[in-house]
Short mmCIF file of C-alpha atoms and ligand atoms in Angstrom, two decimals:
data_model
loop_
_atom_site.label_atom_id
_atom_site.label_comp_id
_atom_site.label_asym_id
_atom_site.label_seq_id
_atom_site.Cartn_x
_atom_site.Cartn_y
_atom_site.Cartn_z
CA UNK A 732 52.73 -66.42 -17.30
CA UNK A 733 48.65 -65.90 -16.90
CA UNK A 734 49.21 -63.90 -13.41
CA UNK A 735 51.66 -62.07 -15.63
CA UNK A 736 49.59 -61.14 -18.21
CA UNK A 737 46.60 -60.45 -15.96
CA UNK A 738 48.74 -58.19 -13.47
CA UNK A 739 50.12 -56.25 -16.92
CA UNK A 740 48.36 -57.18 -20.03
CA UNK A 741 50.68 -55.21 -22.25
CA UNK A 742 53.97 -55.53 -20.92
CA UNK A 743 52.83 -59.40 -20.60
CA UNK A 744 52.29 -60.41 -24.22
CA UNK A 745 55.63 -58.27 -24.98
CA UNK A 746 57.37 -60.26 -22.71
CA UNK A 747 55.87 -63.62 -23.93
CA UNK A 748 57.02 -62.78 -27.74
CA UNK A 749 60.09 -62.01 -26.17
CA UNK A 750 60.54 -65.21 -24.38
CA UNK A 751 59.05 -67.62 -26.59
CA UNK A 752 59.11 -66.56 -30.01
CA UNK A 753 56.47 -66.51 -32.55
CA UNK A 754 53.78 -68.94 -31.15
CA UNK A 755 52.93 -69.67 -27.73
CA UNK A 756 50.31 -72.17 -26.08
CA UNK A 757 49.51 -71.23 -22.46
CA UNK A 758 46.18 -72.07 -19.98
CA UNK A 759 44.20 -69.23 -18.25
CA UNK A 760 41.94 -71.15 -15.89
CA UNK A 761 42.31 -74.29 -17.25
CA UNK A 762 41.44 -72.83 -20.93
CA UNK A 763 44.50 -73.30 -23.56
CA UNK A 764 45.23 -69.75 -25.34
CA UNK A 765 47.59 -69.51 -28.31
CA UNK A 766 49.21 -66.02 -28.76
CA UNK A 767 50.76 -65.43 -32.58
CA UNK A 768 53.52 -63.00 -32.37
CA UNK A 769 54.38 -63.71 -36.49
CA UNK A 770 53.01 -62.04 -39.51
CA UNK A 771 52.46 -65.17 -41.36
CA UNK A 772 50.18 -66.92 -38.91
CA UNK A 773 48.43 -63.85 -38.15
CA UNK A 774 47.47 -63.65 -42.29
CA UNK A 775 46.54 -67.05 -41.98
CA UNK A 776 43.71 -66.34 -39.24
CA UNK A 777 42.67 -63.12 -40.84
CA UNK A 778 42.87 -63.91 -44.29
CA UNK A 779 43.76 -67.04 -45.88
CA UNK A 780 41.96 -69.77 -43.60
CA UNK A 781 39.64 -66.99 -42.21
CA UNK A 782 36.78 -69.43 -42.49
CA UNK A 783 37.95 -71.82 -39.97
CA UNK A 784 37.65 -69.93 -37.16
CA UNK A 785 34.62 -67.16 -35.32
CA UNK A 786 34.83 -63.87 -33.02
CA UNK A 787 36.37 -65.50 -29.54
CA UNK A 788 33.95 -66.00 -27.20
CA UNK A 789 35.39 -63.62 -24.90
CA UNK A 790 34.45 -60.99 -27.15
CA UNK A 791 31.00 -62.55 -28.19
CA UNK A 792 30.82 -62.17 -23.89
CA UNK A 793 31.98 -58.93 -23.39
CA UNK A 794 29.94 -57.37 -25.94
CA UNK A 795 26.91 -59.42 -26.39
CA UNK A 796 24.25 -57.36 -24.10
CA UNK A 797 25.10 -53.91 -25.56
CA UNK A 798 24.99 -55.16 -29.35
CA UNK A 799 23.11 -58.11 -30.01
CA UNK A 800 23.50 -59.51 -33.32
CA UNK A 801 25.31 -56.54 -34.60
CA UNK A 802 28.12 -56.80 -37.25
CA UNK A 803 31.29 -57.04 -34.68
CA UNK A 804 29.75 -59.93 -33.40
CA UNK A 805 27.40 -62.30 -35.63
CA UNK A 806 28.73 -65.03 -37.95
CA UNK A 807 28.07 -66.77 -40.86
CA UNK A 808 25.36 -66.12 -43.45
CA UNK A 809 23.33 -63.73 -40.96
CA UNK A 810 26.72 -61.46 -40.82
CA UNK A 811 27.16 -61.99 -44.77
CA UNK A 812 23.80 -60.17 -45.42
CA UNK A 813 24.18 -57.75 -42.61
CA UNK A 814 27.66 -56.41 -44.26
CA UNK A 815 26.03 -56.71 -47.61
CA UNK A 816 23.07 -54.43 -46.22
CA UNK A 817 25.77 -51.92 -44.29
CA UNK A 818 28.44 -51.65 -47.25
CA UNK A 819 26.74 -49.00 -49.13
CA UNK A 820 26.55 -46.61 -45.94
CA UNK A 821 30.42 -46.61 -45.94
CA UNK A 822 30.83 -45.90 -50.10
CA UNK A 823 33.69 -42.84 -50.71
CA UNK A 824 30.64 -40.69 -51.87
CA UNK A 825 28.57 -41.42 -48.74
CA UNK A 826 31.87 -40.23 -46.59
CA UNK A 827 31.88 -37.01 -48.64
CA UNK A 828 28.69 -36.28 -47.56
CA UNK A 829 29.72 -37.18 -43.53
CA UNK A 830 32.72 -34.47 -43.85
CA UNK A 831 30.68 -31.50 -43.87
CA UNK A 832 29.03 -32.60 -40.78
CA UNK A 833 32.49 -33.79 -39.23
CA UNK A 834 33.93 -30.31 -39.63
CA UNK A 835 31.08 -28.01 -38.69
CA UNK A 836 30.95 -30.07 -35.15
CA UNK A 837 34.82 -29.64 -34.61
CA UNK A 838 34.63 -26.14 -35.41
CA UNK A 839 31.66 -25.44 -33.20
CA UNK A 840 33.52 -27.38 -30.11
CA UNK A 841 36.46 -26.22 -30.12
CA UNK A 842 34.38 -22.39 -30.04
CA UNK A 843 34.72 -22.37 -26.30
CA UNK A 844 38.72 -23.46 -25.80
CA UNK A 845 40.76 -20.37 -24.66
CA UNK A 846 44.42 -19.63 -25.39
CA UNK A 847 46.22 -21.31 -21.88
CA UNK A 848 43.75 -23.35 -20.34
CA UNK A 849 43.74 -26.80 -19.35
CA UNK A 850 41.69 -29.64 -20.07
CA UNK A 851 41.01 -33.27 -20.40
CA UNK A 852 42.27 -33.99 -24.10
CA UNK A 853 40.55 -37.41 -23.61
CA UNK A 854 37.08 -36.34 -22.41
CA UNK A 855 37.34 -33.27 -25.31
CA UNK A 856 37.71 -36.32 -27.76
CA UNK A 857 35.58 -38.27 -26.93
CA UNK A 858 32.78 -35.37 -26.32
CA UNK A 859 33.85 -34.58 -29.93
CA UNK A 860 33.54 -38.07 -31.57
CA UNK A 861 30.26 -38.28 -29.38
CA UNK A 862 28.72 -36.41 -31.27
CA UNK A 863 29.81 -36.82 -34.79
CA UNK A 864 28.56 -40.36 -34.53
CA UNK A 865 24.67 -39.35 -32.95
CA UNK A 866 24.77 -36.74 -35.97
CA UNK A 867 26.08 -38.66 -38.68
CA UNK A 868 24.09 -42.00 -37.65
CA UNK A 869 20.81 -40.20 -36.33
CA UNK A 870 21.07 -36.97 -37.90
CA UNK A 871 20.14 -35.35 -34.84
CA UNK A 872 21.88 -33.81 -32.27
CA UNK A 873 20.60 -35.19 -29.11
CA UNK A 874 21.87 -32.27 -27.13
CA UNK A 875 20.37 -33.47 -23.60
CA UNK A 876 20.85 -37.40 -24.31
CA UNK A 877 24.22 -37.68 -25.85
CA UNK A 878 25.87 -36.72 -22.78
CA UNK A 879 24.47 -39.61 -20.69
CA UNK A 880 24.89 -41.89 -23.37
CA UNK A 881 28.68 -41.84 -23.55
CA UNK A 882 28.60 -42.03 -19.35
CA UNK A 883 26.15 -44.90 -19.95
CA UNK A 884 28.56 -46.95 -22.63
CA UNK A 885 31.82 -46.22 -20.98
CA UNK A 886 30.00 -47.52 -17.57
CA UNK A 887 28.76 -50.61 -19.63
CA UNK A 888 32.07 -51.22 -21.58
CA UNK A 889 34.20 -50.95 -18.35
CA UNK A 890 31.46 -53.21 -16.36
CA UNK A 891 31.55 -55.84 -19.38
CA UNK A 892 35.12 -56.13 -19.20
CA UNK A 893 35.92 -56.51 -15.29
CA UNK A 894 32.99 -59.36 -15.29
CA UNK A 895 35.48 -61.30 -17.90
CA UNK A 896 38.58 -60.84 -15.49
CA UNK A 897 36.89 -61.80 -12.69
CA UNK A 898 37.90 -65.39 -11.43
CA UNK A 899 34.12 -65.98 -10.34
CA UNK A 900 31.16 -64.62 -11.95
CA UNK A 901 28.32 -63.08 -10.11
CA UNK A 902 25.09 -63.48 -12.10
CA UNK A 903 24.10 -60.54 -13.66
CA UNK A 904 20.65 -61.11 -12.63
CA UNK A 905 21.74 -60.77 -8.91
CA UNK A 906 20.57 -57.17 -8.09
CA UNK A 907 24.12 -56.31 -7.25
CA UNK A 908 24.04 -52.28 -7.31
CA UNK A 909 26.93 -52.86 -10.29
CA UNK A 910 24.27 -54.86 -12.03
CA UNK A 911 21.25 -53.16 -11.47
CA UNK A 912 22.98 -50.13 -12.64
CA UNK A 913 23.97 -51.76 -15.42
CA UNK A 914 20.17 -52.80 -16.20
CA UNK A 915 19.05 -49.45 -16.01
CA UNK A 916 21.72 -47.65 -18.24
CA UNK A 917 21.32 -50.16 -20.83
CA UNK A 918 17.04 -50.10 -20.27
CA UNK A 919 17.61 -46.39 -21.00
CA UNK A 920 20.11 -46.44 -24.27
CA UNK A 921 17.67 -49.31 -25.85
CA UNK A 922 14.56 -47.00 -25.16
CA UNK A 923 16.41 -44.18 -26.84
CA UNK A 924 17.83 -46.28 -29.62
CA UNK A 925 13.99 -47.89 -30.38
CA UNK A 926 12.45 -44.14 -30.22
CA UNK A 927 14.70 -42.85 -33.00
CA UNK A 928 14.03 -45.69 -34.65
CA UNK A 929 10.25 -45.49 -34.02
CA UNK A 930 9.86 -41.39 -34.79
CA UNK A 931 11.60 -42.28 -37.92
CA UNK A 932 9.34 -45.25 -39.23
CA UNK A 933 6.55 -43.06 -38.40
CA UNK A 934 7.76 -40.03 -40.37
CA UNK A 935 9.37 -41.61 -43.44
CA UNK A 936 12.76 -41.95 -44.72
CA UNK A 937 13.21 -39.72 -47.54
CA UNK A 938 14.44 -35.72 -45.89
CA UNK A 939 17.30 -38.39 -44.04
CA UNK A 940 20.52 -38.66 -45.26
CA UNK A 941 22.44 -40.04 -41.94
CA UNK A 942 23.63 -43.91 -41.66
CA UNK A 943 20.53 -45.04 -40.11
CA UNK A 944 18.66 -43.73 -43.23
CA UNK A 945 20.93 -45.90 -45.25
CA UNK A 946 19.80 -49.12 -43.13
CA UNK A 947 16.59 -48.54 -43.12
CA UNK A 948 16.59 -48.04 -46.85
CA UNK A 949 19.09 -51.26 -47.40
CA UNK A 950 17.24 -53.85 -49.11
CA UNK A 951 18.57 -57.05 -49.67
CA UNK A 952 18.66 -58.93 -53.18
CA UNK A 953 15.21 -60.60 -52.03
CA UNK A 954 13.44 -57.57 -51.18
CA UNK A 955 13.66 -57.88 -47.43
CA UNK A 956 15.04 -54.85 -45.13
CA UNK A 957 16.56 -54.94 -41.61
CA UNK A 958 13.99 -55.52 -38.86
CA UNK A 959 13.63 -53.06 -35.73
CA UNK A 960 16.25 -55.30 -33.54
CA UNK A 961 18.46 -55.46 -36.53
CA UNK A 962 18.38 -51.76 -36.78
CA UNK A 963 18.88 -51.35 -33.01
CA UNK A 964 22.03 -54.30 -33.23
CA UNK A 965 23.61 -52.34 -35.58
CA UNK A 966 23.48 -48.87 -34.78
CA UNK A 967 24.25 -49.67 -31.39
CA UNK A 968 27.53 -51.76 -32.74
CA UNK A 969 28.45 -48.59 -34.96
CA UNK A 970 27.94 -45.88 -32.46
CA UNK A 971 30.02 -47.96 -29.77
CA UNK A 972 32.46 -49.20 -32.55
CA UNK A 973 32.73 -45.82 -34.34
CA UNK A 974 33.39 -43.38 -31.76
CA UNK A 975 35.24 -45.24 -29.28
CA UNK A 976 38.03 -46.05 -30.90
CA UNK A 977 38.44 -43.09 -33.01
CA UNK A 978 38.11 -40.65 -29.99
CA UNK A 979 41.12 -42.57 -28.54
CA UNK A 980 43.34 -41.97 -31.82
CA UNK A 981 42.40 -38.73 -31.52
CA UNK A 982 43.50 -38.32 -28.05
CA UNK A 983 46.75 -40.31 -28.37
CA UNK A 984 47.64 -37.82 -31.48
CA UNK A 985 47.68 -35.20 -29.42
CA UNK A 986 50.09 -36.99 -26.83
CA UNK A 987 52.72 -38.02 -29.55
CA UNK A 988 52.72 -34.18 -31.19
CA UNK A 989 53.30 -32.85 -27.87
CA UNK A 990 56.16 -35.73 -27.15
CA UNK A 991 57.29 -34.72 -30.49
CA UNK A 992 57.48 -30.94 -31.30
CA UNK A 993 59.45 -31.16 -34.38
CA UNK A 994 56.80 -33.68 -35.85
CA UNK A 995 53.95 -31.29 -34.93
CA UNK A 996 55.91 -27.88 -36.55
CA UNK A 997 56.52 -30.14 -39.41
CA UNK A 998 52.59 -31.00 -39.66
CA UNK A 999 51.61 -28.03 -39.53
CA UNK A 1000 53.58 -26.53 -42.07
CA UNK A 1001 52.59 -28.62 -44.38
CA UNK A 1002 49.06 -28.28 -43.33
CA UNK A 1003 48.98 -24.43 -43.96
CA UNK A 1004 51.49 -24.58 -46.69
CA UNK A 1005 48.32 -26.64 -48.61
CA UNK A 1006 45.46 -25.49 -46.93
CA UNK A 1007 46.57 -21.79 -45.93
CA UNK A 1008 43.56 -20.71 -43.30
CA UNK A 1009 40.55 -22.69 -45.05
CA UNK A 1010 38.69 -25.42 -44.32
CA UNK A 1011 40.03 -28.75 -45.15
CA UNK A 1012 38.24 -30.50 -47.99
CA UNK A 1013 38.10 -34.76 -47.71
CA UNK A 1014 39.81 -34.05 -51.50
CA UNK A 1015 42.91 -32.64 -49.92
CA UNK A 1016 43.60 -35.62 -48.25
CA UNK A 1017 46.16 -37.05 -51.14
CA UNK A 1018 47.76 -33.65 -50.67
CA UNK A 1019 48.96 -34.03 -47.25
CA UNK A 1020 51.45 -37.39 -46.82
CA UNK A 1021 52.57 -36.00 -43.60
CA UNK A 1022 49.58 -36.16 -42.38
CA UNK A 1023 48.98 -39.34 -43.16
CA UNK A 1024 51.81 -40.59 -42.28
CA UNK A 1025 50.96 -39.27 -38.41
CA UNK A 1026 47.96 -40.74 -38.30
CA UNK A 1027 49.75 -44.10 -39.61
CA UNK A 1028 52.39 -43.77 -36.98
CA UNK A 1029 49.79 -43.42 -33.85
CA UNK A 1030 47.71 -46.34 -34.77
CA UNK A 1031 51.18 -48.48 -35.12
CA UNK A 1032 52.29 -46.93 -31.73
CA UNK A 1033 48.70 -47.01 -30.37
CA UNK A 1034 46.09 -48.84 -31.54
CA UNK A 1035 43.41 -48.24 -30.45
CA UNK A 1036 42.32 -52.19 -30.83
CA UNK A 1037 45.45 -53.78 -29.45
CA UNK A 1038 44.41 -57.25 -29.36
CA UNK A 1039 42.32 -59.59 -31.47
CA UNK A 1040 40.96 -63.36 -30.44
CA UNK A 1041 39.25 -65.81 -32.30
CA UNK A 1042 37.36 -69.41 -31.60
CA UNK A 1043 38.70 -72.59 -33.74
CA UNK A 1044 35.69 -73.84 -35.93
CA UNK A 1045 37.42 -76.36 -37.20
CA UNK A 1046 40.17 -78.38 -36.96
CA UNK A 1047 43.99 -76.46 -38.96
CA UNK A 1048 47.26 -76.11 -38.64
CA UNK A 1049 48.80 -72.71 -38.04
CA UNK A 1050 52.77 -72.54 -37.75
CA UNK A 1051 53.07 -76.32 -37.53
CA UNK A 1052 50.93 -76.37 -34.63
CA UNK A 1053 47.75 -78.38 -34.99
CA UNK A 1054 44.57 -76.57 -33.38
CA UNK A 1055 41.32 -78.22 -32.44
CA UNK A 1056 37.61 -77.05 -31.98
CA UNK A 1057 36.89 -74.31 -29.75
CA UNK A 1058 40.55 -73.15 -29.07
CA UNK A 1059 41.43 -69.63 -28.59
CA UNK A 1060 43.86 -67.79 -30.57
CA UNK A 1061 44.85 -64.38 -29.73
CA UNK A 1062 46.97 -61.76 -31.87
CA UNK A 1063 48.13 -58.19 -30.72
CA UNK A 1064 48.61 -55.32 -32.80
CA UNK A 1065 50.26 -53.66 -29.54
CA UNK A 1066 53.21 -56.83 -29.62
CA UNK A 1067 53.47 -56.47 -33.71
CA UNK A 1068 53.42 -53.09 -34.43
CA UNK A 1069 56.29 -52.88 -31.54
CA UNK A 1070 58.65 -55.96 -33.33
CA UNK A 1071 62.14 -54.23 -33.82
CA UNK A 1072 62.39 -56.96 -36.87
CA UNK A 1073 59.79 -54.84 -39.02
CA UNK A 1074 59.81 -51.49 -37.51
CA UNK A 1075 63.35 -49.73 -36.75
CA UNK A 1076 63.56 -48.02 -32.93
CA UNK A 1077 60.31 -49.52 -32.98
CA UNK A 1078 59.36 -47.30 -29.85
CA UNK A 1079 60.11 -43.80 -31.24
CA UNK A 1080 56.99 -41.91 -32.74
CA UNK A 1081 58.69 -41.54 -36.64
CA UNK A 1082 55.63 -40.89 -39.15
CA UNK A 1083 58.94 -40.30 -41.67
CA UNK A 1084 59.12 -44.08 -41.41
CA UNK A 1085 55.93 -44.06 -43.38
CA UNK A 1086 57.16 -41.62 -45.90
CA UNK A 1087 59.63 -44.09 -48.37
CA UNK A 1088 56.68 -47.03 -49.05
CA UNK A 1089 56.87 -48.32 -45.59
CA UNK A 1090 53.79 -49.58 -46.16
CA UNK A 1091 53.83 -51.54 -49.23
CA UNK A 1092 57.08 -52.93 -48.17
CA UNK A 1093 55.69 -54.27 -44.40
CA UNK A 1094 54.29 -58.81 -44.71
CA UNK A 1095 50.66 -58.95 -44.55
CA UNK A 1096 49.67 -58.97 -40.92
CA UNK A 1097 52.81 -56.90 -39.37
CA UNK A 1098 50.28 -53.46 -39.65
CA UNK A 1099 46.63 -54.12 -38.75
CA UNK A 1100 45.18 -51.36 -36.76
CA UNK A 1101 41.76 -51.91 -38.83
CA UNK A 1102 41.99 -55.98 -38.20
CA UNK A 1103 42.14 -57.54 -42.24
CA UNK A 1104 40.37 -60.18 -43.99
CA UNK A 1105 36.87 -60.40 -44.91
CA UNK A 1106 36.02 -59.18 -40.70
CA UNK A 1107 37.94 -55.79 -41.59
CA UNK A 1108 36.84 -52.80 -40.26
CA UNK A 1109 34.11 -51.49 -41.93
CA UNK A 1110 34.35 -48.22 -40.57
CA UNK A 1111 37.86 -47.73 -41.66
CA UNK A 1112 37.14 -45.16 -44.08
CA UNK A 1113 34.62 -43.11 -41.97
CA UNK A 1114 37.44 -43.53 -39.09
CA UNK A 1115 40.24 -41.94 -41.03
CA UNK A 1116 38.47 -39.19 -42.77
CA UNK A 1117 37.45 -38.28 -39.61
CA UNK A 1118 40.20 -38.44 -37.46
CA UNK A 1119 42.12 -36.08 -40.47
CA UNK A 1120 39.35 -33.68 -40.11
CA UNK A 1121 40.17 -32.91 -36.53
CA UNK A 1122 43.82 -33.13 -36.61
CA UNK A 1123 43.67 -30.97 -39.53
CA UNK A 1124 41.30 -28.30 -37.96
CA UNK A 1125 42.77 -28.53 -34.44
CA UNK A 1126 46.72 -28.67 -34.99
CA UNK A 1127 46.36 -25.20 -37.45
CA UNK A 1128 44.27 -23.65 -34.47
CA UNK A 1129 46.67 -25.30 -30.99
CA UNK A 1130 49.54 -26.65 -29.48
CA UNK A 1131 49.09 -28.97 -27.13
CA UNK A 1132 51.15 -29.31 -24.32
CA UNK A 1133 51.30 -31.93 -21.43
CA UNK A 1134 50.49 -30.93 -18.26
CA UNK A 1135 53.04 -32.96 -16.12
CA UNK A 1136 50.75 -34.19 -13.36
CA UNK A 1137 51.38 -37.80 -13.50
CA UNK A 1138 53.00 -40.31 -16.11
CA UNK A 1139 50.67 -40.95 -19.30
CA UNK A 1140 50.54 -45.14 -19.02
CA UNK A 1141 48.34 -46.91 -21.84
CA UNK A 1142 45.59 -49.19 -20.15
CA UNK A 1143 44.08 -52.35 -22.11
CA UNK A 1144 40.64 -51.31 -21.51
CA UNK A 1145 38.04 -52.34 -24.75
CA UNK A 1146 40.15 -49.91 -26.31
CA UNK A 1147 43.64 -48.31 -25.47
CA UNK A 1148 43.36 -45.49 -23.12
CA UNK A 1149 45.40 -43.31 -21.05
CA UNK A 1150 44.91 -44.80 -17.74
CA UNK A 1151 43.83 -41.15 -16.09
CA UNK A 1152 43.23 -39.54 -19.13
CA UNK A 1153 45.45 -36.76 -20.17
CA UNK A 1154 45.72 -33.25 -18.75
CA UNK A 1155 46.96 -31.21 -21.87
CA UNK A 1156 47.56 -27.05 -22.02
CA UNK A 1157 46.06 -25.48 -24.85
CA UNK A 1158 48.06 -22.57 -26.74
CA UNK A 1159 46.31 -20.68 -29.21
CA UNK A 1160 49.14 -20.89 -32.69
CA UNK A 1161 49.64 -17.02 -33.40
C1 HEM B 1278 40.52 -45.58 -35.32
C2 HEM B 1278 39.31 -46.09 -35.36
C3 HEM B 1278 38.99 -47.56 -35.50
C4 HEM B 1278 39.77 -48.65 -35.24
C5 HEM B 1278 41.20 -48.70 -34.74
C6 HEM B 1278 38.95 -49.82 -35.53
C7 HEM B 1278 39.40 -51.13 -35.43
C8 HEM B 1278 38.67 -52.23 -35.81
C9 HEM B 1278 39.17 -53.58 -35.86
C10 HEM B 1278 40.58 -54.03 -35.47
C11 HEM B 1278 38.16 -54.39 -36.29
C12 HEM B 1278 38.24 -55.89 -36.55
C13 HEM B 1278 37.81 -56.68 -35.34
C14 HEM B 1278 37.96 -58.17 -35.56
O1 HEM B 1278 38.12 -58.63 -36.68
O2 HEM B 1278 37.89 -58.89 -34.56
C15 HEM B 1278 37.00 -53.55 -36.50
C16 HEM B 1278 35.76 -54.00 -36.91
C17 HEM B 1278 34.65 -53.19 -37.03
N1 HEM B 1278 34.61 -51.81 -36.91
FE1 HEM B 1278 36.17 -50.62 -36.53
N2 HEM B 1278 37.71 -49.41 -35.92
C18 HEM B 1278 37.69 -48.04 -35.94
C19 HEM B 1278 36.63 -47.22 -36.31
C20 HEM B 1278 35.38 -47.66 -36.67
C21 HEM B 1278 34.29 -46.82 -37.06
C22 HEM B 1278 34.36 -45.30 -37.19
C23 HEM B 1278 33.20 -47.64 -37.27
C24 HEM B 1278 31.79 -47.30 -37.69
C25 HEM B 1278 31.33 -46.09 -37.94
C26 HEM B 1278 33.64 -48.99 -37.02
C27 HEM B 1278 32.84 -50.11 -37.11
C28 HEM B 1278 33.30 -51.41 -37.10
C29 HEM B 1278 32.45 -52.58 -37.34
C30 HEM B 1278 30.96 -52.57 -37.58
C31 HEM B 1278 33.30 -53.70 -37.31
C32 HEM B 1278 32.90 -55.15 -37.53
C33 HEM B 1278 33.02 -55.45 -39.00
C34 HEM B 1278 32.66 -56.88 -39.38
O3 HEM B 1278 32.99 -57.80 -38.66
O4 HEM B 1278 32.06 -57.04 -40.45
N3 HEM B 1278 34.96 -48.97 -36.67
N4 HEM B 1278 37.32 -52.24 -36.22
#
């Protein structure tokens, strides 16, 4: 079962809620695992005993170097007041003022694209979500850094993980080349991350309006504000958290409407039937179900998080099954969001599924692209806004369509990615 799901992570956890039902206990090198394939117990974890258990260690591992004590990963009272302090950056009126920014940097990147050509939807995405997060959370535009910086976290994220799956561990103070490069592209992010923060100290606060103004300005109920490594922890955890994920929505939208044509004629009617040529305001976003209801339908089909642990604190019960200290539990939203008893033709990209109340109707813990519980995704808001932004600017603009090369396969990375990214033709919509 572990060679399994180490040969295919995906298909593997499938397979085990296939095979054994709604709660499984298995050993990965010696360490027991329990994998929840039922709403219920999932709620339970997330939500209703949320207290008795921490982020996995795995995770704490994977991303400890690159973020510190940032949100995704501290606990307890520390993370309490850190949320408290973050909160306000992530208000509905603080996301109104992000939207202006969002659009003016899709409009000025998709300047270049010419009716025919080819590219890398995945790189274009995450180029584009690049650098809506250095804007919005620096308010600058880094032109000659921002480049490296997404080589220098997708090196990091992909050297992180393939430590964890190794059976034996090479210190990372061995100067390895993997290691030392790993030294120097994290030397040089923290350098970059400390100078913003240091230009800004020096200059003041007050012409800012970007997240890390917000931070810097939080003040907790005792008067004290974030220190310089709290500022760094947390930036760093929202740039890697925010654009990450959201670039690979992005990109996997772009898959399913060119899988899909009738769903992407049908999106973009309604898009200009509401918006005719204009921009699109964050207030039209009640207007537009169908788009929602797309952007609903590729984070059920692929989430970008597709799999969630967490450590046993203390001694419960979930599903009968008594769990002690320090055992993992793992939960997938690419195993739920795929279970033909909540979703019908589970596999086929629908967003109409969405349209009748889908959503109210679903248990707690069938749908949880944005996790749930008190550890939801703060960025949630920020995410979607976002995300409908693009897809409304882009899909008025282009059709996208898949440039056969080789079959698009989803790989368990951090995030879900197209394993070679995805070759897409662009046509200009007449
Ligand atoms: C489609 C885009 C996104 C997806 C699918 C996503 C998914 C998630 C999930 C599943 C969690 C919960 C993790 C857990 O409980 O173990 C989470 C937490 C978090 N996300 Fe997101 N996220 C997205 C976008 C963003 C954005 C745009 C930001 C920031 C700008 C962000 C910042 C965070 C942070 C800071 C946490 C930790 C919150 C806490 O524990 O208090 N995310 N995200």
């Amino acid at each position: 079962m572990a060679w399994q799901l180490r040969r295919d992570p995906l298909e593997g956890l499938r397979q085990m809620a296939r095979e054994y039902g709604d709660i499984v206990r298995f050993y990965v090198l010696g360490q027991e695992r329990t994998l929840l394939n039922h709403p219920d117990w999932i709620n339970q974890v997330l939500v209703i005993k949320h207290n008795k258990f921490h982020k996995s260690e795995l995770t704490r591992r994977v991303t400890a170097r690159l973020l510190g004590q940032g949100l995704l990963i501290s606990e307890g009272e520390f993370w309490r007041r850190q949320r408290r302090l973050a909160q306000p950056a992530f208000h509905r009126a603080r996301l109104n003022d992000y939207a202006a920014t969002m659009l003016e940097i899709t409009e000025g990147h998709i300047r270049g694209w010419r009716n025919a050509e080819t590219r890398n939807i995945g790189q274009e995405m995450t180029s584009l979500t690049l650098q809506i997060a250095v804007r919005t959370l620096f308010g600058t535009t880094l032109p000659e850094e921002a480049r490296r910086v997404g080589q220098a976290m997708t090196f990091l994220m992909r050297y992180s993980l393939s430590r964890q799956r190794l059976p034996f561990r090479i210190p990372e103070t061995w100067p390895t080349p993997r290691n030392l490069r790993a030294n120097r592209e994290l030397g040089f992010i923290d350098s970059l991350v400390y100078r913003i923060i240091s230009e800004r100290q020096e200059e003041g606060n007050s012409n800012h309006h970007d997240l890390l103004a917000l931070l810097m300005s939080a003040m907790d109920e005792d008067g004290a504000q974030m220190t310089r490594q709290q500022l760094h922890d947390e930036t760093m955890t929202l740039f890697l958290a925010g654009h990450e994920t959201t670039a690979q929505m992005l990109t996997w939208t772009w898959y399913a409407l060119s899988e899909n044509p009738p769903v992407g004629a049908r999106l973009q009617e309604e898009l200009s039937g509401i918006l005719g040529a204009r921009p699109m305001e964050i207030s039209d976003l009640p207007k537009l179900p169908y788009l929602e209801a797309v952007m609903k339908e590729v984070l059920r089909l692929y989430p970008p998080a597709y799999i969630m642990a967490r450590e046993v604190i203390e001694p419960c019960e979930i599903g009968g099954y008594s769990l002690g200290p320090k055992s993992t539990i793992i939960f997938s939203q690419w195993v739920m969001h795929r279970d033909a008893r909540y979703y019908d033709n589970p596999e086929e990209f629908r967003p109409e599924r969405w349209l009748g109340g889908l959503a109210d109707r679903l248990p707690p813990g069938a749908y949880f692209p944005f996790g749930g519980g008190p550890r939801r995704c703060i960025g949630e808001g920020f995410a979607l806004e976002e995300a409908a932004i693009v897809i409304a600017t882009l899909a008025r603009r282009f059709r996208f369509r898949l440039v056969a090369d080789r079959p698009v396969v989803p790989e368990p990375l951090v995030t879900l990615r197209p394993r070679h990214g995805i070759q897409m033709s662009i046509h200009a919509c007449t």
